Coordinates of C-alpha atoms in Angstrom, one line a residue:
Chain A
X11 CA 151.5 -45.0 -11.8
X12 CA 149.0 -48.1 -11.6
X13 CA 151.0 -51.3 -10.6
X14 CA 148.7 -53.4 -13.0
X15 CA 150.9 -55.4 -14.7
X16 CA 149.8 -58.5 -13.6
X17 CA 146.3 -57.4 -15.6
X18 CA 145.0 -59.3 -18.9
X19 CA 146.0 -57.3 -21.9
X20 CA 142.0 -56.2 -22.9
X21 CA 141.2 -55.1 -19.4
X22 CA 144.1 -52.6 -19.3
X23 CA 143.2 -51.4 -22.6
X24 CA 139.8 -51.0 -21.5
X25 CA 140.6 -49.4 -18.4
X26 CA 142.7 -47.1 -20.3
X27 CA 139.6 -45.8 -22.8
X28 CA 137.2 -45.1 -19.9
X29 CA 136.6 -41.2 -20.4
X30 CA 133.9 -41.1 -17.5
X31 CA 135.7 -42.4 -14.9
X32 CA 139.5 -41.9 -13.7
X33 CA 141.1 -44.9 -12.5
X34 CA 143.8 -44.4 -10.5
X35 CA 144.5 -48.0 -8.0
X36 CA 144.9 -51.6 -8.7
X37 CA 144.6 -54.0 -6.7
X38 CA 145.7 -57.9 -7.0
X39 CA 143.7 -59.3 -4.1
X40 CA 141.2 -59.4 -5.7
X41 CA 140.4 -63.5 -5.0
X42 CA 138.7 -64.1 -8.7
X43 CA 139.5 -61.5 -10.9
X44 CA 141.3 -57.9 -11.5
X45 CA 140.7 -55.3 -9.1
X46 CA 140.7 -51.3 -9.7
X47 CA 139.5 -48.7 -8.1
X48 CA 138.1 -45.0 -9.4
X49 CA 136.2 -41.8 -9.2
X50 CA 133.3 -41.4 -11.0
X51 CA 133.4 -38.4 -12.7
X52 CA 130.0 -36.6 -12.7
X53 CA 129.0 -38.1 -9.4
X54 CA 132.3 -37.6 -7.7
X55 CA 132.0 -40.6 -5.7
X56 CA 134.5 -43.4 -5.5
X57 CA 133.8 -46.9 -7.1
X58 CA 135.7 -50.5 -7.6
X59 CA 135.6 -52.2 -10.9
X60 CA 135.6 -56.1 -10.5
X61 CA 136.8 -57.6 -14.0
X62 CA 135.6 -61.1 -14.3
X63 CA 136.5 -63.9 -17.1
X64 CA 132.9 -64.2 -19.0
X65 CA 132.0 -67.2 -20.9
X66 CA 129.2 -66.6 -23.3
X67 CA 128.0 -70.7 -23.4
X68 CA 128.2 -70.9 -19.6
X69 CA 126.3 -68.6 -16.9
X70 CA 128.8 -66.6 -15.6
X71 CA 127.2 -63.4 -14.1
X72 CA 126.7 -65.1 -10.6
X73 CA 127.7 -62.4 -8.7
X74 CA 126.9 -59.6 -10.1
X75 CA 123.4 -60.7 -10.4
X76 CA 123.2 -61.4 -6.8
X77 CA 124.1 -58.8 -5.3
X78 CA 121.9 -56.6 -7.8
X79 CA 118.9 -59.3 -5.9
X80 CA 119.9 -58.7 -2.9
X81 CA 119.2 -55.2 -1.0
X82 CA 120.8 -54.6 2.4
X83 CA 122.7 -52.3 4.3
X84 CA 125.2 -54.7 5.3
X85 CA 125.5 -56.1 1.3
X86 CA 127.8 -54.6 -1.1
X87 CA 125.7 -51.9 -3.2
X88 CA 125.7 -53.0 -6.9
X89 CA 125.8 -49.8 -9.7
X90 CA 126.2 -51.3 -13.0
X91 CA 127.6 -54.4 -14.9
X92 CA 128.6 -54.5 -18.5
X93 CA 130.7 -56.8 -20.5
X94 CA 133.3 -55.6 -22.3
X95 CA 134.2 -58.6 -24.9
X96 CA 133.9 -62.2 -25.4
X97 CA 135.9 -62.7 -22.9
X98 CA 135.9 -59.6 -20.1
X99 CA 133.1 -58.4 -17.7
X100 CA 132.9 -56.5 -15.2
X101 CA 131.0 -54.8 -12.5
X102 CA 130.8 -51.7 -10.6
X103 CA 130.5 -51.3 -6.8
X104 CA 130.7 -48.6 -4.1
X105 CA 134.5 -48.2 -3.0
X106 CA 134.0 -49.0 0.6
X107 CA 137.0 -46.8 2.7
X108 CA 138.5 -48.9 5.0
X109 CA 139.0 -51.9 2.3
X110 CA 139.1 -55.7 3.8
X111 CA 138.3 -56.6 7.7
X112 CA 142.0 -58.6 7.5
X113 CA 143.6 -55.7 6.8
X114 CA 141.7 -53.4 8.9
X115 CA 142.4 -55.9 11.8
X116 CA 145.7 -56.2 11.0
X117 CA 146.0 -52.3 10.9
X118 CA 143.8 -51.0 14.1
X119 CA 143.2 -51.6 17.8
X120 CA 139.3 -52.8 18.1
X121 CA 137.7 -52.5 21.2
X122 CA 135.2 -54.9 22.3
X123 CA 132.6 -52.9 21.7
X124 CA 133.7 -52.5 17.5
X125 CA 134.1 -56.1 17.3
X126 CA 130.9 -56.9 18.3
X127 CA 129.3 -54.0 16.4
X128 CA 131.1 -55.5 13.3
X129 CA 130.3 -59.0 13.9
X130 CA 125.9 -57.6 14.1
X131 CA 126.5 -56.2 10.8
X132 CA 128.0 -59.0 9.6
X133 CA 125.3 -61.4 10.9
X134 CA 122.0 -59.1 9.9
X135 CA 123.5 -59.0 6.3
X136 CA 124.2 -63.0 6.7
X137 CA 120.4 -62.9 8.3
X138 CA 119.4 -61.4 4.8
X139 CA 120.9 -64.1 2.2
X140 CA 119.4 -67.0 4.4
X141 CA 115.8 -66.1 4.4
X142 CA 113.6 -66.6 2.0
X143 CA 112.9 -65.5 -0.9
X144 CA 117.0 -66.3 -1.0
X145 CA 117.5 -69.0 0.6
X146 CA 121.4 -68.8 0.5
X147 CA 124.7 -69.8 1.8
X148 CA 127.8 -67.6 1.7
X149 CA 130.5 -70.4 2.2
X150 CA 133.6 -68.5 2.2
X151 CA 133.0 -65.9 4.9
X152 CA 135.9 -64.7 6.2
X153 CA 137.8 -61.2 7.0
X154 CA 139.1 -60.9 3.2
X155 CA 135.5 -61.0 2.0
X156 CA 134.5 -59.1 4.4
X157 CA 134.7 -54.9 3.7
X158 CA 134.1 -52.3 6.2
X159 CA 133.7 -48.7 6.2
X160 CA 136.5 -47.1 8.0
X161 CA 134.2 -44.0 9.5
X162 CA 130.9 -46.1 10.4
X163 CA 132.7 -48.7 10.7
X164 CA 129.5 -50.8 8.8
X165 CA 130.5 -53.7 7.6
X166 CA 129.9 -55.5 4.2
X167 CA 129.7 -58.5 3.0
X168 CA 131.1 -58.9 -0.6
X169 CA 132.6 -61.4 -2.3
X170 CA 129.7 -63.8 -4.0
X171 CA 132.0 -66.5 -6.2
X172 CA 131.3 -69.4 -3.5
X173 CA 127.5 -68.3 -2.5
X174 CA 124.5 -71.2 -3.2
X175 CA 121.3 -71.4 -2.9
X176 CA 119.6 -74.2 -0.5
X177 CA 117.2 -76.4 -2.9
X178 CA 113.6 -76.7 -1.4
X179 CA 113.0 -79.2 1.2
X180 CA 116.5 -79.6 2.2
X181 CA 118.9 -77.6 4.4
X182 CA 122.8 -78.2 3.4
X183 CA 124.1 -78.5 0.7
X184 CA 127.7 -79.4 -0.6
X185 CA 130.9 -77.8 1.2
X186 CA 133.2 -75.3 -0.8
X187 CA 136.4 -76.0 -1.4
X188 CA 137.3 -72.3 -0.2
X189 CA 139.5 -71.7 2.6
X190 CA 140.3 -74.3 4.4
X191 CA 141.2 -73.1 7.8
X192 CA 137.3 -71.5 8.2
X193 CA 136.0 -74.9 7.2
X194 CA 133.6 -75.8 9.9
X195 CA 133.5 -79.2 11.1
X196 CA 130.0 -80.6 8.9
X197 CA 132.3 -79.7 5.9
X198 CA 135.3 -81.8 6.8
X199 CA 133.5 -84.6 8.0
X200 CA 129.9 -84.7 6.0
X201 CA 131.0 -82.0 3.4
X202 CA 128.2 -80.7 4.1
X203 CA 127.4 -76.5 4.4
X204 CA 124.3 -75.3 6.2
X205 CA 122.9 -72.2 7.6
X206 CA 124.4 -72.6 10.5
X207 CA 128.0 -73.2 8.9
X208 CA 128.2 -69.8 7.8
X209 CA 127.3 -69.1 11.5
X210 CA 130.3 -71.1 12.2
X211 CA 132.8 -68.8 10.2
X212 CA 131.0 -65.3 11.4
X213 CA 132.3 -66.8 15.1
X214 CA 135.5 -67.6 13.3
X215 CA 135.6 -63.6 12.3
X216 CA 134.4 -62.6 15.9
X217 CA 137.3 -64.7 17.3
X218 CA 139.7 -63.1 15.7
X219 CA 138.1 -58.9 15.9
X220 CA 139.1 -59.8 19.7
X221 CA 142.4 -60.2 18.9
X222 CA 142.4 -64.7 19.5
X223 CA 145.1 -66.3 18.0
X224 CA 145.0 -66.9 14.1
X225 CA 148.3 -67.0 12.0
X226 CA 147.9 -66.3 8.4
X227 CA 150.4 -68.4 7.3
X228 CA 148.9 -71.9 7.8
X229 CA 152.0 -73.2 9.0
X230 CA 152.1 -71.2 11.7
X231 CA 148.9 -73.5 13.5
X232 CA 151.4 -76.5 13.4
X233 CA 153.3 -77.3 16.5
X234 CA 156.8 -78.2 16.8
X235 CA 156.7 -82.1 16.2
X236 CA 154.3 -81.4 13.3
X237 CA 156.9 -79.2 11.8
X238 CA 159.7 -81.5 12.2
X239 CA 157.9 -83.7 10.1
X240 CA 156.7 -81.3 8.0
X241 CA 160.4 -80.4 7.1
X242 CA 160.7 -84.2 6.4
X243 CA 158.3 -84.5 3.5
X244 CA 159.3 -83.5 0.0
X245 CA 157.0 -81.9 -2.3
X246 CA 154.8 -78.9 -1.9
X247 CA 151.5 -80.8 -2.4
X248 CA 152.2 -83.4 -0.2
X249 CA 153.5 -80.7 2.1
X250 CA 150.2 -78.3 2.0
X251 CA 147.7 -82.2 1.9
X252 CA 149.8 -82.7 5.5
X253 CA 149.5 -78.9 6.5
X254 CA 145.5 -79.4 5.8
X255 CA 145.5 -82.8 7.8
X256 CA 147.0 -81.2 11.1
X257 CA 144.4 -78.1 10.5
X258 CA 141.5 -80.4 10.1
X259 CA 142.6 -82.3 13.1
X260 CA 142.2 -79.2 15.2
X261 CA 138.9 -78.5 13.4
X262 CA 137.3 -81.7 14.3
X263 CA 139.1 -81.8 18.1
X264 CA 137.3 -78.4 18.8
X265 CA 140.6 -76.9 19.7
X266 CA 141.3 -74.8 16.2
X267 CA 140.2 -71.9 18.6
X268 CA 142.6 -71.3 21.9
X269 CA 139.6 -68.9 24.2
X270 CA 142.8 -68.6 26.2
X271 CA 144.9 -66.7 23.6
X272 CA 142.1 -63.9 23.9
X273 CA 143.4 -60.8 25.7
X274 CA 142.3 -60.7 29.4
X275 CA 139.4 -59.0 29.7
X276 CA 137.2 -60.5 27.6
X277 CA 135.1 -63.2 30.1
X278 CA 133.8 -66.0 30.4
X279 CA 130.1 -64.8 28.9
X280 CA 131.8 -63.6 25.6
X281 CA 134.0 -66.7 25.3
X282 CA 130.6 -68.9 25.7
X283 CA 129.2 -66.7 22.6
X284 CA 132.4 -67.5 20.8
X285 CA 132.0 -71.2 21.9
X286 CA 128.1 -71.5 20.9
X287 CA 129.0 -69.4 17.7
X288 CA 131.7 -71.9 16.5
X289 CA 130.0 -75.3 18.4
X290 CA 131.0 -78.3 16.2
X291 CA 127.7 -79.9 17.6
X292 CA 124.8 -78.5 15.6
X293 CA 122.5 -78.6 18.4
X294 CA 124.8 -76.6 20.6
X295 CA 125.3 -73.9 18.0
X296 CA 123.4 -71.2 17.3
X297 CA 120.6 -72.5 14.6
X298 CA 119.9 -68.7 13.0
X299 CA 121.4 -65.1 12.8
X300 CA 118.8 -64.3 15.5
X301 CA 120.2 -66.6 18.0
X302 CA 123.5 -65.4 18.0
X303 CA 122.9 -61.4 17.5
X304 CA 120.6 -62.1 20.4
X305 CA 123.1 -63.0 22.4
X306 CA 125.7 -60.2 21.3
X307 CA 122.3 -57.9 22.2
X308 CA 122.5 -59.3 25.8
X309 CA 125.7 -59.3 26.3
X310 CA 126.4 -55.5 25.1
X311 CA 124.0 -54.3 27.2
X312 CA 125.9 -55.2 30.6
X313 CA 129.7 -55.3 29.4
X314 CA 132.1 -52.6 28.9
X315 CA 134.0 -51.5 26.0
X316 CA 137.3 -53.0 26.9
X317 CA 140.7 -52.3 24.4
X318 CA 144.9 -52.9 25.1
X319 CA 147.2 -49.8 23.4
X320 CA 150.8 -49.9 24.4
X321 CA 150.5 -52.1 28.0
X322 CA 147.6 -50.1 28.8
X323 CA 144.5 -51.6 29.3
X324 CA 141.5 -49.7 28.9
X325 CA 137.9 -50.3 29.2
X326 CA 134.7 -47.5 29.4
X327 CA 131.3 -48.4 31.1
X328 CA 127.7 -47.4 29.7
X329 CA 127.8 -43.8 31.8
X330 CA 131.1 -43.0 29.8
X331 CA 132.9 -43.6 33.1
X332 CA 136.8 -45.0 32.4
X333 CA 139.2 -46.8 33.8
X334 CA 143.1 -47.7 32.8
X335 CA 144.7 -50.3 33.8
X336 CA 148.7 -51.0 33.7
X337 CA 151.6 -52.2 35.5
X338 CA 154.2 -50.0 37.9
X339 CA 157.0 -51.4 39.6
X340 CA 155.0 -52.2 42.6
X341 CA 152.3 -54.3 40.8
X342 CA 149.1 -53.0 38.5
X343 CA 147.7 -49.8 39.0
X344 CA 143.9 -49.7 38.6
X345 CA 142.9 -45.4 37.5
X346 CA 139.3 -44.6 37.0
X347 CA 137.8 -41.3 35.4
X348 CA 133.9 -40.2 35.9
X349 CA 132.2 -38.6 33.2
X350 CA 134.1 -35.4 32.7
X351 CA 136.5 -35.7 35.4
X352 CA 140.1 -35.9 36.2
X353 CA 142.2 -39.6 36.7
X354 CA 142.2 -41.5 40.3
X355 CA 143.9 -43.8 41.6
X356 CA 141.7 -46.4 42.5
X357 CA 142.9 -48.8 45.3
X358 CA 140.1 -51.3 46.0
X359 CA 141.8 -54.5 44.7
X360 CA 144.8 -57.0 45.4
X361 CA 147.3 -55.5 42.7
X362 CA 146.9 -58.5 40.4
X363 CA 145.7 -58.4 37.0
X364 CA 143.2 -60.5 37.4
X365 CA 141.6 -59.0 40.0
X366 CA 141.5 -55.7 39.1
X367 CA 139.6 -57.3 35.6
X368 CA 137.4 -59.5 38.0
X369 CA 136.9 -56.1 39.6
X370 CA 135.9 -54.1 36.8
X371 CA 134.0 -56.9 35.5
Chain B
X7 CA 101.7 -73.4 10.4
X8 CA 104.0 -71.6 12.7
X9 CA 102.9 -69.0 15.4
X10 CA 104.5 -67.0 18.0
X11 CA 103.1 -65.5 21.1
X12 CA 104.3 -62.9 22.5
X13 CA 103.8 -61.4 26.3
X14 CA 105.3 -58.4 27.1
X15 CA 106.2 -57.4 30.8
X16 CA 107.6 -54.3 31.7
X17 CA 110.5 -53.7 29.8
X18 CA 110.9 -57.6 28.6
X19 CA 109.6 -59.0 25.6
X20 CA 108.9 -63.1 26.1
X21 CA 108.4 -65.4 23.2
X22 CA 107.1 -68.5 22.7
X23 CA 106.6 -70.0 18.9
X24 CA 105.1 -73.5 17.8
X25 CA 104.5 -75.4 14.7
X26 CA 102.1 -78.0 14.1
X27 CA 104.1 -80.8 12.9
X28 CA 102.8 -84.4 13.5
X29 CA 102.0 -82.9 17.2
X30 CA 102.8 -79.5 18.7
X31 CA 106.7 -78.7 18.2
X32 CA 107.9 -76.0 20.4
X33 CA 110.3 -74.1 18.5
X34 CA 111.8 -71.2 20.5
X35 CA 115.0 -72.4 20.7
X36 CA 117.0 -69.6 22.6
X37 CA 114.7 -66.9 21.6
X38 CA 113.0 -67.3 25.0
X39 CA 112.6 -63.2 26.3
X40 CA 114.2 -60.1 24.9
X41 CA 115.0 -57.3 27.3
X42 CA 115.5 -53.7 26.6
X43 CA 117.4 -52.4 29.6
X44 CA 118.0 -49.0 28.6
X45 CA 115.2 -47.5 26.3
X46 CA 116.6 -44.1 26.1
X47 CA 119.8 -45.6 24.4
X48 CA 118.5 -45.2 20.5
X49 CA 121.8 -47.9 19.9
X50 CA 120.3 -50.1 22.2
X51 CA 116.4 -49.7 20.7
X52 CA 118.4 -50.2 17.3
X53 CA 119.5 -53.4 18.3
X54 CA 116.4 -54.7 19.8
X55 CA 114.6 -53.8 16.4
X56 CA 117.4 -55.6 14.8
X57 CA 116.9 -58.6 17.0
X58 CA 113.5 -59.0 16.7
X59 CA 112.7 -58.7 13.1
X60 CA 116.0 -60.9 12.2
X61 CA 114.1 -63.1 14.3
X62 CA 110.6 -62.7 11.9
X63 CA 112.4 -62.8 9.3
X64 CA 114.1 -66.2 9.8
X65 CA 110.9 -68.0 11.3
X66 CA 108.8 -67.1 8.6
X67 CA 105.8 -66.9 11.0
X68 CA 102.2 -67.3 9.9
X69 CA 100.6 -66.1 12.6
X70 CA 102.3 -63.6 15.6
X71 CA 100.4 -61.7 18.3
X72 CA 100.6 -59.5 21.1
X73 CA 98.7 -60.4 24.7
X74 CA 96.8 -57.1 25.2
X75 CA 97.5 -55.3 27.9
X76 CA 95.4 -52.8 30.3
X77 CA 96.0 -49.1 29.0
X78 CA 94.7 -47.3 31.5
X79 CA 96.7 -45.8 34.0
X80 CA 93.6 -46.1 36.4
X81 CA 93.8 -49.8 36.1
X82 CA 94.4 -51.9 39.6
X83 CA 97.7 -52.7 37.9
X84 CA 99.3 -50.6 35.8
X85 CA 101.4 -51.6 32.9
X86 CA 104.9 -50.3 32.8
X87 CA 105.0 -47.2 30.0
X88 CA 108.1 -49.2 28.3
X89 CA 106.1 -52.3 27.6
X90 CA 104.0 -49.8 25.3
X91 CA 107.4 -48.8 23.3
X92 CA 108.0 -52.0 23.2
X93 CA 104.9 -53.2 21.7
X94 CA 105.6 -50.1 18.7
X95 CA 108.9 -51.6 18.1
X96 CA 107.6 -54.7 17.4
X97 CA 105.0 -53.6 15.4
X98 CA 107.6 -51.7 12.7
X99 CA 107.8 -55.1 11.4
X100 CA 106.7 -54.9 8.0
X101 CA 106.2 -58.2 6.6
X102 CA 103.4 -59.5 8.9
X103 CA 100.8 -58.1 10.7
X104 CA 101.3 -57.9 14.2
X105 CA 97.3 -58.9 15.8
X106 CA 96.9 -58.1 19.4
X107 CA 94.4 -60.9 21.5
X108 CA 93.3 -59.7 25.0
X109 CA 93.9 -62.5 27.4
X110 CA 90.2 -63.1 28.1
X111 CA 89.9 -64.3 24.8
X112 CA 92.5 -67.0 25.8
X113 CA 90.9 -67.7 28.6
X114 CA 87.6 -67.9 27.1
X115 CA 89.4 -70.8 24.5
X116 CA 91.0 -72.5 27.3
X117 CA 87.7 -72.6 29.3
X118 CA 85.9 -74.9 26.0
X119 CA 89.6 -76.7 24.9
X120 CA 92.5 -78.3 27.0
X121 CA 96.0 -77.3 27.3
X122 CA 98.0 -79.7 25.7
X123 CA 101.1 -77.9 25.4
X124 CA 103.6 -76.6 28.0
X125 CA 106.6 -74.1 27.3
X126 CA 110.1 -74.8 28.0
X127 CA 109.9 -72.0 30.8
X128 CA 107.0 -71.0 33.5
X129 CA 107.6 -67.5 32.7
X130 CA 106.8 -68.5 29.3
X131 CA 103.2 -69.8 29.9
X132 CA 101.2 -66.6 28.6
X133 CA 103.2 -66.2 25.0
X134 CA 102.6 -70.2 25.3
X135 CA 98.8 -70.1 25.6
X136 CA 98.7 -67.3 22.9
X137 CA 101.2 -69.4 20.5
X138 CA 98.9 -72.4 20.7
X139 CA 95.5 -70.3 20.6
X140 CA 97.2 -68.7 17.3
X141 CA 97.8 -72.0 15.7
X142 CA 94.0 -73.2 16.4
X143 CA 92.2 -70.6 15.7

């Protein structure tokens, strides 16, 4: 049984009549509108159905219509859009396996290697709404609008309510009131978005596919003082206006991202992509798509694919050869594996953890 | 008008793009050189691809070209087989047409007009000259 009982009356009943496709999930996360999912019935595929209010007087297709402009491998696929009364619409998209990036990061290990395939698929289907003929701006990029497959891993980016285009002659244009902990530092100060803001938030995304630290709950990025006198003030809008002021201050003082809450192994080279990705100086962050995929181009070319399960660490070089790292009682034990062979002990390092990364790296 | 030159050495792609704005403008930015370390990894030739036409695709170039190269192998210097992959790579991109100058042509132009415009980086001096001979001619 569908848990859609949140739903609008008219869209259940419409959901309901549909005879060529069987709908059999709901989803409420969907950020402006009701979410289901099917199968399609003579093509045997799976699809989602975004319902969407529709105002006759007022152009409300946004979406929809974009991504039926827009063709790219890393862009949700558009099939069809109808409206369904005066007040319903709604339109029909691939259903892409491994839903959100929150969830999947929330729900898998990801090696080095799959963040940074993720974050290039991200940035060439960024690459494609920013040049011309398009000339857009995502504004809200983040892992929830953000859908990946779970077997190619190919990422997607979805979600169009916030997207604008840049008017000729001029390169920004006004920040979105989306999510406030991705807002880069031109839209708190200037409220401003650029180009290079949506930049901003793909490092954001990177940043947290290695596993940096990046509550959900927005109170979790307040320290203890701020707390204390968070507890002090009464009222919930008053409470979230002070949550917001103690994000934005870490926004503007650079230090929203911790490079030392990333795991271990990932160096200093990544951490500078990460720092020229998310720069709050425009002239130190990367000014295109190009820039910073050319970076992640250089940089996978010489690193290894490094992952943590259970204590372990593990990380594979470009000739497939492995190596484990974890601790025993006697310090950490480095083990390496060639190409199909069996696991040594490798002894050619201090015992600390550090070294043996410095080692490997 | 912007251009971009491009001089390929061995397995390295290096770039240089200008614009005419009120003066030569070099605008490179970090796109300096491109390598391709491993051309028998089809990921990594992927991701070159990628590179390089996200790169076209941004700049909106009017003009790009290739410094032509020796082909024979009987030459006194013979070019590195990868720098020919790399020039086919380059030329998938469909938007533009890729133009290839020999560099006696450059030197020819640069013989009958001064240099007015230095790169950010020696190595970049060849893609340079073409970038500039590209926007004058």
């Amino acid at each position: 049984m569908m848990k859609d009982d949140q739903a609008d009356e008219p869209i259940k009943q419409f959901v309901w009549a549909q005879t060529d496709i069987e709908i059999d999930k709901y989803s409420d996360t969907g950020a402006n509108g009701e979410l289901y999912f099917c199968k399609r019935k003579v093509l045997g595929d799976r699809a989602a159905l975004k319902f969407y209010y529709y105002n006759s007087s007022v152009s409300s297709h946004q979406e929809p219509l974009l991504l039926k402009e827009i063709k790219h491998e890393n862009i949700l696929e558009i099939f069809d859009a109808k409206i369904i009364d005066n007040q319903y619409a709604y339109f029909l998209t691939p259903e892409i396996s491994g839903g959100d990036l929150h969830k999947f990061i929330e729900n898998n290990i990801i090696s080095t290697k799959t963040a940074i395939c993720i974050t290039q698929g991200i940035l060439k289907g960024l690459s494609a709404l920013h040049n011309e003929p398009y000339n857009f701006v995502h504004r809200d990029l983040k892992p929830n609008n953000i859908l990946i497959d779970k077997n190619s891993l190919k990422p997607y980016i979805a979600d169009f309510g916030s997207i604008k285009k840049i008017p000729d002659a001029k390169d920004s244009v006004v920040a979105s009131k989306n999510t406030f902990i991705y807002k880069p530092y031109e839209a708190i100060i200037d409220s401003i978005y650029t180009k290079q803001s949506d930049i901003y938030q793909v490092g954001v995304i990177l940043f947290q596919l290695l596993n940096g630290f990046f509550p959900n709950a927005p109170v979790n990025w307040l320290n203890d003082r701020q707390r204390k006198k968070l507890n002090k003030i009464t009222g919930s809008f008053e409470q979230w206006e002070y949550i917001e002021e103690c994000i934005s201050r870490k926004i503007v003082s650079s230090t929203l991202l911790d490079n030392n809450s990333l795991p271990i192994y990932i160096d200093t080279s990544l951490k500078r992509i990460i720092n020229a990705a998310t720069n709050n100086d425009l002239s130190k962050r990367y000014r295109s798509c190009a820039e910073f995929l050319k970076a992640l181009f250089d940089y996978s070319k010489k690193a290894k694919d490094w992952k943590a399960v259970d204590e372990i660490i593990f990380a594979t070089d470009k000739t497939q050869n492995e190596y484990k790292i974890y601790q025993s009682k006697k310090g950490y034990i480095l083990e390496t594996k060639k190409k199909n062979g069996n696991w040594r002990k490798d002894n050619n390092h201090s015992g600390g953890l550090n070294d043996i990364i410095n080692y490997l790296f | 008008m912007k251009t971009l030159g491009i001089d390929i050495n061995g397995n390295t792609a290096v770039f240089c793009s200008v614009e005419e704005n009120n003066g030569i403008v070099d605008i490179t930015g970090k796109m300096t050189k491109l390598e391709l370390k491993d051309d028998e990894s089809s990921q990594e030739v992927y991701e070159f691809v990628d590179v390089i036409h996200s790169h076209f695709n941004e700049m909106q170039f009017d003009k790009i070209a290739i410094l032509k190269r020796a082909k024979s192998l009987k030459a006194k210097f013979p070019v590195s087989p990868i720098s020919f992959k790399l020039e086919g790579l380059i030329q998938t991109y469909k938007e533009s047409e890729i133009d290839f100058i020999a560099p006696q042509t450059i030197s020819a132009y640069f013989k009958k007009n001064q240099k007015v415009f230095k790169p950010k980086d020696a190595y970049q001096n060849s893609a340079a000259d073409l970038a500039y001979y590209l926007l004058k001619k």
